[in-house]
Coordinates of C-alpha atoms in Angstrom, one line a residue:
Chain A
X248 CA -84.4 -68.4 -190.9
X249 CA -81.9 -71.0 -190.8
X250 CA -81.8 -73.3 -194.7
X251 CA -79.8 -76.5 -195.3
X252 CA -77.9 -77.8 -198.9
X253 CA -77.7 -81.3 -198.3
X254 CA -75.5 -83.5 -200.9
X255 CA -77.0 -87.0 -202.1
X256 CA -74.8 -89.3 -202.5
X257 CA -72.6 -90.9 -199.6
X258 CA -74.9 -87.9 -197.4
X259 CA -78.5 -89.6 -197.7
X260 CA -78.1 -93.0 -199.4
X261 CA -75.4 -95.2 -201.0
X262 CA -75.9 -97.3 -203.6
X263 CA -79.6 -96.4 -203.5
X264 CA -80.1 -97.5 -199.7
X265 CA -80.7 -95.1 -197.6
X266 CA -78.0 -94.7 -194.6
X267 CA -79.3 -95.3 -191.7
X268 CA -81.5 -92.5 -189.6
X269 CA -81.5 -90.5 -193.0
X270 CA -85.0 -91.0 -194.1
X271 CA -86.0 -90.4 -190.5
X272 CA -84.0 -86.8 -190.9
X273 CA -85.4 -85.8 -194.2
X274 CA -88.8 -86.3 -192.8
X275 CA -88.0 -84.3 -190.1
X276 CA -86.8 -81.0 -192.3
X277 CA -90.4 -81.7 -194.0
X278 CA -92.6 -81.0 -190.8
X279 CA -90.1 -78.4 -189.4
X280 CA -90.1 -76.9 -193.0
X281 CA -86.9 -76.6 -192.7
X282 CA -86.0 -74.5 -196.3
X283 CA -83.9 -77.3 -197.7
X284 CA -81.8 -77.9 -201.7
X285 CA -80.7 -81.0 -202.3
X286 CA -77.5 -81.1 -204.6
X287 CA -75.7 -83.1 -207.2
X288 CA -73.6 -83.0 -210.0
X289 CA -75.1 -85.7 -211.8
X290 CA -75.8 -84.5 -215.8
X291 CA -76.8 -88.2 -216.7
X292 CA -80.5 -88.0 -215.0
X293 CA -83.0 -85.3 -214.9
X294 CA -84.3 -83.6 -212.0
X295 CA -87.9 -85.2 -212.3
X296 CA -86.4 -88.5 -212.2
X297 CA -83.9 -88.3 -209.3
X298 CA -87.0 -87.1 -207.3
X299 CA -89.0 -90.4 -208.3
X300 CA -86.2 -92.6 -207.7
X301 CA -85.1 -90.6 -203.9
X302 CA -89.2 -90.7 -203.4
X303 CA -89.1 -94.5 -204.5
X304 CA -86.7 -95.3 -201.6
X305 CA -88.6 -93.1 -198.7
X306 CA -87.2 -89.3 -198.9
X307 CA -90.1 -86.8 -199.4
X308 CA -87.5 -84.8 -201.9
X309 CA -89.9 -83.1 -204.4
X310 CA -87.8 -82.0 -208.3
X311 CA -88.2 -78.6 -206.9
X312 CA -86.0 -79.0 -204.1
X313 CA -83.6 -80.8 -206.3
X314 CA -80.6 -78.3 -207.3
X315 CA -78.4 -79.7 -210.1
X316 CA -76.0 -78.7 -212.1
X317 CA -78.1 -78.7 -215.3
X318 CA -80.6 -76.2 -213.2
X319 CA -77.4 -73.7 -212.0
X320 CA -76.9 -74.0 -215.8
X321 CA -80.1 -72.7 -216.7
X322 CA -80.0 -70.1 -214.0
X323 CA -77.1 -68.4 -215.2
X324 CA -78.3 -68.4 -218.4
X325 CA -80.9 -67.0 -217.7
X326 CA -79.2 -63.8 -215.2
X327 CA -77.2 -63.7 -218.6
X328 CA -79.6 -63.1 -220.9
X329 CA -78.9 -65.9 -223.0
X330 CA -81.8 -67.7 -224.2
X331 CA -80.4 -69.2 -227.7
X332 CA -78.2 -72.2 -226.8
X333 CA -76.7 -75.7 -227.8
X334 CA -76.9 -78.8 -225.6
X335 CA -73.9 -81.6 -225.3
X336 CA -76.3 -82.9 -222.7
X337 CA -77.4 -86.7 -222.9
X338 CA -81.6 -86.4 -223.6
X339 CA -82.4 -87.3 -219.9
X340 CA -80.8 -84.1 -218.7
X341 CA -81.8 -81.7 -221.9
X342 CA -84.9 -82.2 -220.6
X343 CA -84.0 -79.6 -217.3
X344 CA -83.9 -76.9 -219.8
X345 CA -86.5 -77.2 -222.6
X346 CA -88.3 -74.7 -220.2
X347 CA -86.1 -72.0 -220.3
X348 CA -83.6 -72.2 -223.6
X349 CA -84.2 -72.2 -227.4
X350 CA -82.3 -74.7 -229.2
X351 CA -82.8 -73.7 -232.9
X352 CA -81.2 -70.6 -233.8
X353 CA -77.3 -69.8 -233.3
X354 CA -76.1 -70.6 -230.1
X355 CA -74.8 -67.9 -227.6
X356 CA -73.7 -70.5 -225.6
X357 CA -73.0 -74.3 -225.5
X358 CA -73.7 -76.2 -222.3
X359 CA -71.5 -79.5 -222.1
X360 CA -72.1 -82.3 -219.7
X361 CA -71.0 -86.0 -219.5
X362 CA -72.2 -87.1 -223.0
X363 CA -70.6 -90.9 -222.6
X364 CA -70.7 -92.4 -225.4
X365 CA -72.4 -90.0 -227.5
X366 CA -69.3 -87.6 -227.9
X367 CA -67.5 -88.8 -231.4
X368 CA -65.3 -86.5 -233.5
X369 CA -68.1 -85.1 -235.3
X370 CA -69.6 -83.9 -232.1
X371 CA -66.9 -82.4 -230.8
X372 CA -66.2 -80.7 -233.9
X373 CA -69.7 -79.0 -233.8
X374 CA -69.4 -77.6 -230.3
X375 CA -66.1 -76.6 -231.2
X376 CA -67.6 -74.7 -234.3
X377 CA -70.0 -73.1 -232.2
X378 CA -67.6 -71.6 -229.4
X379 CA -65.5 -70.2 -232.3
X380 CA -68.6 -68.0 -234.0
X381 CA -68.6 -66.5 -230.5
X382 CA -70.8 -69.1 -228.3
X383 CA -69.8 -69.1 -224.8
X384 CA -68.8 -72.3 -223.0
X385 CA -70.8 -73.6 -220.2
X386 CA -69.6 -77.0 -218.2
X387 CA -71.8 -78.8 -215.7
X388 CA -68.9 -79.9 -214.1
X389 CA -65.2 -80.5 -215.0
X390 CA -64.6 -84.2 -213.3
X391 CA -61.8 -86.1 -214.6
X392 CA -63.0 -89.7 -214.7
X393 CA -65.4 -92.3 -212.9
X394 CA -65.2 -95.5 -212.1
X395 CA -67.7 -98.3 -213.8
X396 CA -67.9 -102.2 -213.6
X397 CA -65.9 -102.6 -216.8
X398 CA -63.1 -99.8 -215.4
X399 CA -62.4 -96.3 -215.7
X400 CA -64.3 -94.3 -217.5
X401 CA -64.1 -90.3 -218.9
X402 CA -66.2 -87.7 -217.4
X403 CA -67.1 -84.4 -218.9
X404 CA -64.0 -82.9 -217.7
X405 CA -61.5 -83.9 -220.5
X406 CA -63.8 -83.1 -223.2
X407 CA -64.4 -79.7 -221.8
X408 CA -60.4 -79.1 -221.4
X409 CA -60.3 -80.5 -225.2
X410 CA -62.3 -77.9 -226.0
X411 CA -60.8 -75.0 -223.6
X412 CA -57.4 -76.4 -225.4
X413 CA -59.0 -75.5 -229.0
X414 CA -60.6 -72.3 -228.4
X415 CA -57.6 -71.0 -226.1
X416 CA -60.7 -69.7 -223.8
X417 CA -62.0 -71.4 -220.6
X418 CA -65.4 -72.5 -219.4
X419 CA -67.8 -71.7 -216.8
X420 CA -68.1 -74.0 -214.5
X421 CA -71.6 -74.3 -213.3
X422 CA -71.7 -77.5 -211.3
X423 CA -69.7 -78.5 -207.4
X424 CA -67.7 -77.5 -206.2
X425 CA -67.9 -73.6 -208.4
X426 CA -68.7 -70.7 -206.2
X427 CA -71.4 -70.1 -209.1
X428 CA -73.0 -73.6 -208.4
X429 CA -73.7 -72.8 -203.9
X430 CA -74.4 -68.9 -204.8
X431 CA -77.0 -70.1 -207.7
X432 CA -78.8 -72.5 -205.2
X433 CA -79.0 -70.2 -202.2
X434 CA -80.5 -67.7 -204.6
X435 CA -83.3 -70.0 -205.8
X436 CA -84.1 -70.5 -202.0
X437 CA -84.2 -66.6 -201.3
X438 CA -81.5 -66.8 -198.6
X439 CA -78.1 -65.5 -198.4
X440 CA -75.3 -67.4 -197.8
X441 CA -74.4 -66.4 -194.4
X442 CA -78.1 -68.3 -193.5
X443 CA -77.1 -71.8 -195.0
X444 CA -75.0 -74.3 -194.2
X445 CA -74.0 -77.1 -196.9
X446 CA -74.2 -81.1 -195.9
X447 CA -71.8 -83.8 -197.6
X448 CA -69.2 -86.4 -197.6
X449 CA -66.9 -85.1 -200.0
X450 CA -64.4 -82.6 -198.0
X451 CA -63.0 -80.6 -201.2
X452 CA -66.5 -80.3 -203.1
X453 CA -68.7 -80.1 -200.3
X454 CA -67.3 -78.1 -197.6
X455 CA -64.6 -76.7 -199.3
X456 CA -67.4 -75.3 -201.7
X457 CA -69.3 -73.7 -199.3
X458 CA -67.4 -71.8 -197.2
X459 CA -65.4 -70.6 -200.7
X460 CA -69.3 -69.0 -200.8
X461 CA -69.4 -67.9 -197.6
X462 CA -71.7 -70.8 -195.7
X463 CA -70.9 -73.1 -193.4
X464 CA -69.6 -76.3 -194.7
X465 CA -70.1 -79.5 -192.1
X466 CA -68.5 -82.8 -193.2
X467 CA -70.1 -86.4 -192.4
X468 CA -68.3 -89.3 -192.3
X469 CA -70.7 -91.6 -194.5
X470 CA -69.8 -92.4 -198.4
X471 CA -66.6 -91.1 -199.7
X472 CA -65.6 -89.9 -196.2
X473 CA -61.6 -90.7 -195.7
X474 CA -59.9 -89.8 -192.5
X475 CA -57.1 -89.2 -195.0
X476 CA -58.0 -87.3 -197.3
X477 CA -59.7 -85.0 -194.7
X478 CA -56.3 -84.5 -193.4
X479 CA -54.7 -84.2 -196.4
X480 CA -57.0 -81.1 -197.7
X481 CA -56.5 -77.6 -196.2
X482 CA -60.5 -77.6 -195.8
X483 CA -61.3 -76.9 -192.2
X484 CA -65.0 -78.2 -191.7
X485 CA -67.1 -76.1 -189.3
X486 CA -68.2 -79.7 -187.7
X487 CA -67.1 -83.5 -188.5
X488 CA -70.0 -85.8 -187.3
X489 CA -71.2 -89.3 -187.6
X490 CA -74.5 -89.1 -189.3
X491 CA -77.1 -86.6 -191.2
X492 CA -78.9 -86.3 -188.1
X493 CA -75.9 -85.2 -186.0
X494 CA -75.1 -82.6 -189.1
X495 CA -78.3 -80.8 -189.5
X496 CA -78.9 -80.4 -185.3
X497 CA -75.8 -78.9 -185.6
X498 CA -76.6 -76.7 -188.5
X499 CA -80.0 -75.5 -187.0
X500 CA -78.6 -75.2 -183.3
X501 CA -79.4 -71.4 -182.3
Chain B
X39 CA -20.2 -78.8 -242.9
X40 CA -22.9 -77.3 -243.0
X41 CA -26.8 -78.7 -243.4
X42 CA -30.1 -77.2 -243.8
X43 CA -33.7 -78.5 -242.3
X44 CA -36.2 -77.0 -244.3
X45 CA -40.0 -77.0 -244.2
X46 CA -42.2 -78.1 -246.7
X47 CA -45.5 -76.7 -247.0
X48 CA -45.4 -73.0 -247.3
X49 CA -41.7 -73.1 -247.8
X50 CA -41.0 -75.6 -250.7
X51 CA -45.0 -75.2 -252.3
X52 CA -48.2 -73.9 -251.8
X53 CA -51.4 -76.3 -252.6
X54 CA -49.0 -78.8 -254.1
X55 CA -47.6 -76.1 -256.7
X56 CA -44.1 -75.2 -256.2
X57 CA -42.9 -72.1 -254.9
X58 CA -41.0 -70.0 -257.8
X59 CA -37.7 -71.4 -257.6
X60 CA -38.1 -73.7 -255.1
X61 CA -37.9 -77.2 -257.4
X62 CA -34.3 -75.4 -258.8
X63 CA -33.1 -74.9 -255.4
X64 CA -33.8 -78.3 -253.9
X65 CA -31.9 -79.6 -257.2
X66 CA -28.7 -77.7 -256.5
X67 CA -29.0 -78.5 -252.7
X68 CA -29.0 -82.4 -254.0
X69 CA -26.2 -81.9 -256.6
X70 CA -23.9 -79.9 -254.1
X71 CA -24.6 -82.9 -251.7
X72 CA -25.7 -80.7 -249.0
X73 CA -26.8 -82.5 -246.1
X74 CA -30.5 -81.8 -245.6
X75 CA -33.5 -82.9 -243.4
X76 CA -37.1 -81.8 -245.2
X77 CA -39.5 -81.3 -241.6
X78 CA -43.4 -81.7 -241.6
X79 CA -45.6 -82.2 -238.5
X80 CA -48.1 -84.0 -241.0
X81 CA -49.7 -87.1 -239.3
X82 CA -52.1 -88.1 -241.7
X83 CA -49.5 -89.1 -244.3
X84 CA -46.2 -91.6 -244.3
X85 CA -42.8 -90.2 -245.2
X86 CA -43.5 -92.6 -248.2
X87 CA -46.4 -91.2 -249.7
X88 CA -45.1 -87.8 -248.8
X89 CA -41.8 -88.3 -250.9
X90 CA -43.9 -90.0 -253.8
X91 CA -46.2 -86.8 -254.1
X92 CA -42.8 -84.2 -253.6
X93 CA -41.0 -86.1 -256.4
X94 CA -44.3 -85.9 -258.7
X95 CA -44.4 -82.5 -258.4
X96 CA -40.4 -82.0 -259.2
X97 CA -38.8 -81.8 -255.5
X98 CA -36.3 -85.3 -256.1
X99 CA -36.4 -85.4 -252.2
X100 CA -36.1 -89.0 -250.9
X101 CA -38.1 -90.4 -247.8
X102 CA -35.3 -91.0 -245.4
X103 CA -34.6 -87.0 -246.3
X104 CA -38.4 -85.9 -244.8
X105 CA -38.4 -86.1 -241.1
X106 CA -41.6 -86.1 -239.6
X107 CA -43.4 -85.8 -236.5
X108 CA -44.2 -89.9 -236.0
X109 CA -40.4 -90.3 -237.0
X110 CA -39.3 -88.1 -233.9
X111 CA -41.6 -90.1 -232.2
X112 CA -39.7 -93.6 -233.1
X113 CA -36.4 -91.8 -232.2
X114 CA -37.4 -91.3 -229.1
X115 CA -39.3 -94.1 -228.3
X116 CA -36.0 -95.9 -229.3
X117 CA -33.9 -93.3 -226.8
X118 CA -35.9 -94.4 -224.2
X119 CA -35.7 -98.5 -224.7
X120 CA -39.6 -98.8 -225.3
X121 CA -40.4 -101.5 -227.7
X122 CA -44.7 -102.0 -226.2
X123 CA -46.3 -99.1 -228.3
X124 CA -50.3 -98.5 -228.8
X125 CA -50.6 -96.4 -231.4
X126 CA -53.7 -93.6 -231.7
X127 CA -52.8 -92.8 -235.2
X128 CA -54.3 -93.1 -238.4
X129 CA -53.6 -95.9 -240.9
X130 CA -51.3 -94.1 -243.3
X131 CA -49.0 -92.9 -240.6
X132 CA -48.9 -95.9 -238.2
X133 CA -46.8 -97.6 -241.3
X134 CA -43.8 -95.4 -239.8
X135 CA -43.5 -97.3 -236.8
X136 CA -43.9 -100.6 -237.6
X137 CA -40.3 -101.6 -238.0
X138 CA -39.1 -100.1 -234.8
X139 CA -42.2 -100.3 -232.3
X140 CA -44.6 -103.7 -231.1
X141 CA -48.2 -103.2 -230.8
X142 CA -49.3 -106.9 -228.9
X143 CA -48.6 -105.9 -225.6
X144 CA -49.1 -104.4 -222.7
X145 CA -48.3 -100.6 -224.3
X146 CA -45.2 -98.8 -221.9
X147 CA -46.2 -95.6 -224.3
X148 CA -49.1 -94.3 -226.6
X149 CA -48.4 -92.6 -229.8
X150 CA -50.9 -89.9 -230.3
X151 CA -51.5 -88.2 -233.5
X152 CA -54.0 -86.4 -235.7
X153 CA -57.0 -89.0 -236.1
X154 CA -60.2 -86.8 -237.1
X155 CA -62.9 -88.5 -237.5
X156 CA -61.3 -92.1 -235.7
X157 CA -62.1 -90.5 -232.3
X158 CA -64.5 -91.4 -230.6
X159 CA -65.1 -92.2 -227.2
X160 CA -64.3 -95.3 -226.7
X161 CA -61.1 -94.7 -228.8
X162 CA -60.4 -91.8 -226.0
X163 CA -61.4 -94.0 -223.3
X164 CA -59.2 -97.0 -224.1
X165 CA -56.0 -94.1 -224.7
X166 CA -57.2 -92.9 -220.9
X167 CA -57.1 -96.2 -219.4
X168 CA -53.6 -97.6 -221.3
X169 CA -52.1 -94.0 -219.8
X170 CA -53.8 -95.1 -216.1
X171 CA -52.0 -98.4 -216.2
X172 CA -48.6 -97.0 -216.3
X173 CA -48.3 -96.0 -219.9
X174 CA -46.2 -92.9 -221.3
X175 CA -47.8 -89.8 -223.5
X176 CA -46.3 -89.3 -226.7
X177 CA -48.2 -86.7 -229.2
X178 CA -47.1 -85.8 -232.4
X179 CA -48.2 -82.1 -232.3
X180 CA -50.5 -80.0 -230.2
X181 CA -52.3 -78.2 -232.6
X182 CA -55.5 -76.7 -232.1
X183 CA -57.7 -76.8 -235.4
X184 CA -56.9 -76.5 -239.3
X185 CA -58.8 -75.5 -242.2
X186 CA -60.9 -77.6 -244.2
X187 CA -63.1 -76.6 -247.1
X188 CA -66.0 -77.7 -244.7
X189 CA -64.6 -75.2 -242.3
X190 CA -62.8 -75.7 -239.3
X191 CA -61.5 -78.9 -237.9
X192 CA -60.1 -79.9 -234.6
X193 CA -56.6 -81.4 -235.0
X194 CA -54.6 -83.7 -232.6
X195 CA -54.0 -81.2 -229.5
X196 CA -57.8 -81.1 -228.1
X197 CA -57.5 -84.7 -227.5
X198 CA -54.2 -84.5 -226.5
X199 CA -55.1 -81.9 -224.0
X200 CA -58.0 -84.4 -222.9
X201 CA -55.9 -87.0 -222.2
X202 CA -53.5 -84.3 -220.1
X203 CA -56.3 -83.0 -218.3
X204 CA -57.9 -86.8 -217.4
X205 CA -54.2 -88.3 -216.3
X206 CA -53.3 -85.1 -214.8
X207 CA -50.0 -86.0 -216.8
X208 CA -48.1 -83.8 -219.3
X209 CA -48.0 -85.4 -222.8
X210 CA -44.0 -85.3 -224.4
X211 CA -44.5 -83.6 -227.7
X212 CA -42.7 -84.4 -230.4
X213 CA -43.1 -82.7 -233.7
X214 CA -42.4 -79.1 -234.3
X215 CA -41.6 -76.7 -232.0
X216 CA -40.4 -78.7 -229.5
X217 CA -36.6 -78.8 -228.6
X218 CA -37.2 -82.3 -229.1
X219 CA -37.8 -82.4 -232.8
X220 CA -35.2 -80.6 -234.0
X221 CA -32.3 -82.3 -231.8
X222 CA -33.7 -85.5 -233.1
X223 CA -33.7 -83.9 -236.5
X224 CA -30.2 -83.1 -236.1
X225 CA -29.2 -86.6 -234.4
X226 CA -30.0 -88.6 -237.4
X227 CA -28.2 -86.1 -239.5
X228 CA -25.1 -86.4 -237.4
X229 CA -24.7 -82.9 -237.2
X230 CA -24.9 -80.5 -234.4
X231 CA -27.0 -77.7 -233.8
X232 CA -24.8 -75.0 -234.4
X233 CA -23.9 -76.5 -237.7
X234 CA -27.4 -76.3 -239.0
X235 CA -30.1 -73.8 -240.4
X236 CA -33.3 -74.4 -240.4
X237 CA -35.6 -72.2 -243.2
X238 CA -39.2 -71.4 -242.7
X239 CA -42.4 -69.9 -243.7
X240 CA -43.4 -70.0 -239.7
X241 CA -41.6 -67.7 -237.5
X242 CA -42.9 -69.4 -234.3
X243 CA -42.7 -73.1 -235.5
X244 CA -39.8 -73.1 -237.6
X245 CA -37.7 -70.2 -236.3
X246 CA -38.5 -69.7 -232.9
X247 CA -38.2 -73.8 -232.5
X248 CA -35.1 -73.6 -234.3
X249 CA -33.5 -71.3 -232.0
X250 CA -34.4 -72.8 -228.7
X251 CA -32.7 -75.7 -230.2
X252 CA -29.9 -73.9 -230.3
X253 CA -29.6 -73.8 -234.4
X254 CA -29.9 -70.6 -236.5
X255 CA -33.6 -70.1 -238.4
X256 CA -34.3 -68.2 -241.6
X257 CA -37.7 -67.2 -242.1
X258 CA -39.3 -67.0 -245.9
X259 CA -41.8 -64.5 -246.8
X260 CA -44.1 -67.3 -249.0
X261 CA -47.2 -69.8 -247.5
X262 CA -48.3 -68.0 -244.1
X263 CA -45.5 -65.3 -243.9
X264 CA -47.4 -62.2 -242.2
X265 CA -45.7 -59.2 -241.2
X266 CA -47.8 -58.7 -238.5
X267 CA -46.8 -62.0 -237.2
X268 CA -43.7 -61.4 -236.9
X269 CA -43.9 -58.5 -235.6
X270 CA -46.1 -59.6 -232.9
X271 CA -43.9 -62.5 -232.4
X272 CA -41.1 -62.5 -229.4
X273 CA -38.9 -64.5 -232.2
X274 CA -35.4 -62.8 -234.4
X275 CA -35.1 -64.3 -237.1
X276 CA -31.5 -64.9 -238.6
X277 CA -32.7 -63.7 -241.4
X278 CA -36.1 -62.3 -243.1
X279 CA -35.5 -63.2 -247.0
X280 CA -38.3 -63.5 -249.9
X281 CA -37.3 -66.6 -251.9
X282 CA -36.0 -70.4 -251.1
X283 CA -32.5 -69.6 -253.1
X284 CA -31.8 -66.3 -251.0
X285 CA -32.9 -68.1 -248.0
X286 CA -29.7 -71.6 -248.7
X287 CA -27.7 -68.7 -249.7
X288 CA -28.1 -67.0 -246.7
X289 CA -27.4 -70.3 -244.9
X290 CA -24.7 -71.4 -246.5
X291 CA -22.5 -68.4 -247.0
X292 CA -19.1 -68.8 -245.4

């Protein structure tokens, strides 16, 4: 059994239209049942609601299939043991782990995402307060910055290095491009890595990722895709191809 | 000649009660007219206020005497011709740069200090975007946390560190240890290194900082003196000594 990771965005759809051929593809891994994940850093939006809002625009993705940084949080909490934790989450992504965490005693471990305009001095201090009675620290991702309409604007990243700085001790990284992120995912799907091959547009997280896991890593040149940067990483891709399609026929050739 | 930079807090008096000895040694240093710098990394406090609440308490220390953190910071704003300053600092200690630095513009560099609970993300955000557009990084001190009565506080070097880790850009830090501080300290003494003592209750930020500048440091056994410290410590002292008076004596002697 062959099983796919596909990335979301710049891979399926950009700007919430679907790239062309894409839905077509996706349908396809449905009737083929194709075992399939479909990744993404994003800590600003729950699984439940990604799925309505890639279902709204013709992909048959169901919130199980989804694999987010918030649920390779969760996961390794849970391999961990930990089940008493804090959340720097906004409240559309807290809601990925109300399942599986209790947020009401003392924390063994704070899990810190992109909190926008929700992280103030107070805030910070609290999380901070936490790590130093012994609370581990757990990032959904460490990106630097993003861009909006009105500019530039911080991700989680600096805030997680603010509080590295503080504590003098570093964070695990849960989200893309962490080995912990691809070998979480491949274990939700029951399939070792040397069965998978990852999807995306993004040469460094994407393919560079996966085969730092041990898959294969096959780059499309859709979204963020620069011939460029491509040649300016030392990622080798195991294929560079036009479109989705051309990617997964090449991931499930025998 | 010979001049002394000596640290306040921990050195001169602990909780605003001076050390035994301390206000009669500051008096002798002031009638022998030696030439002395008093050095603070405080950013939540002008070299005004600062010199109004030493001279309550008996010290007859003058403001142009205290050099501070935001002072090194004008100096070397001033070194480097940059007049266009934004200044992340709180009220009390912005006053020190308003003679020397303009705040309309464009900023070339961004002041960064201790602001507690002022941060917040927008603050951070409009910091991050001023360094994107060309800006330099200029932080008062990199300190991790202090201690309040409330418990532990982040200070000015998580968000410092923030700002490195969004930029990918090293922050120039000014106040204590740097190499920076004291040869600025020295510079608006007129003296050169090897003509000056510094005297400490820190054996890393006063004597170990003292010595990379290239001047001799004394280190007291009063405020946060721990033997284990220095022991631990990589740092010499010139000298180990338990009061103020034996430490200028020390310093001075032929």
């Amino acid at each position: 059994v062959k099983g796919l990771l596909l990335d979301l965005d710049g891979t399926l759809y950009v700007d919430d239209a679907p790239l062309p051929g894409a839905v077509h593809t996706v349908r396809m891994l449905v009737e083929q049942d194709v075992p399939c994940r479909y990744l993404t850093n994003t800590t600003r939006i729950s699984r439940r609601e990604l799925a309505l809002r890639l279902q709204r625009i013709g992909f048959p993705i169901s919130a199980e299939q989804i694999f987010t940084a918030p649920r390779a949080a969760a996961a390794w909490l849970a391999a961990e043991g930990i089940r008493q934790v804090a959340l720097h989450l906004p409240a559309a992504t807290r809601e990925d782990f109300v399942e599986v965490v209790a947020t009401t005693g003392t924390p063994e471990a704070i899990v810190v995402g992109d909190l926008g305009e929700e992280w103030s001095y107070s805030r910070m201090n609290a999380a901070f307060r936490q790590l130093m009675e012994g609370a581990r620290l757990v990032a959904l991702q460490k990106n630097r910055f993003w861009k909006t309409a009105e500019g530039l604007a911080l991700d989680a990243g600096p805030f997680v290095a603010a509080l590295e700085y503080a504590t003098g001790r570093e964070a695990v990284v849960v989200g893309k491009p962490s080995r912990e992120f691809f070998r979480l995912a491949a274990a939700s799907m029951g399939l070792g890595p040397e069965h998978l091959t990852v999807i995306g547009d993004d040469v460094e997280t994407d393919v560079g990722g996966a085969q730092a896991a041990g898959m294969r890593g096959v780059l499309v040149r859709t979204g963020k895709y620069r011939p460029d940067v491509l040649a300016g990483s030392g990622v080798r891709p195991d294929g560079v191809v036009d479109t989705l399609a051309e990617a997964v026929a090449l991931a499930l050739e025998p």
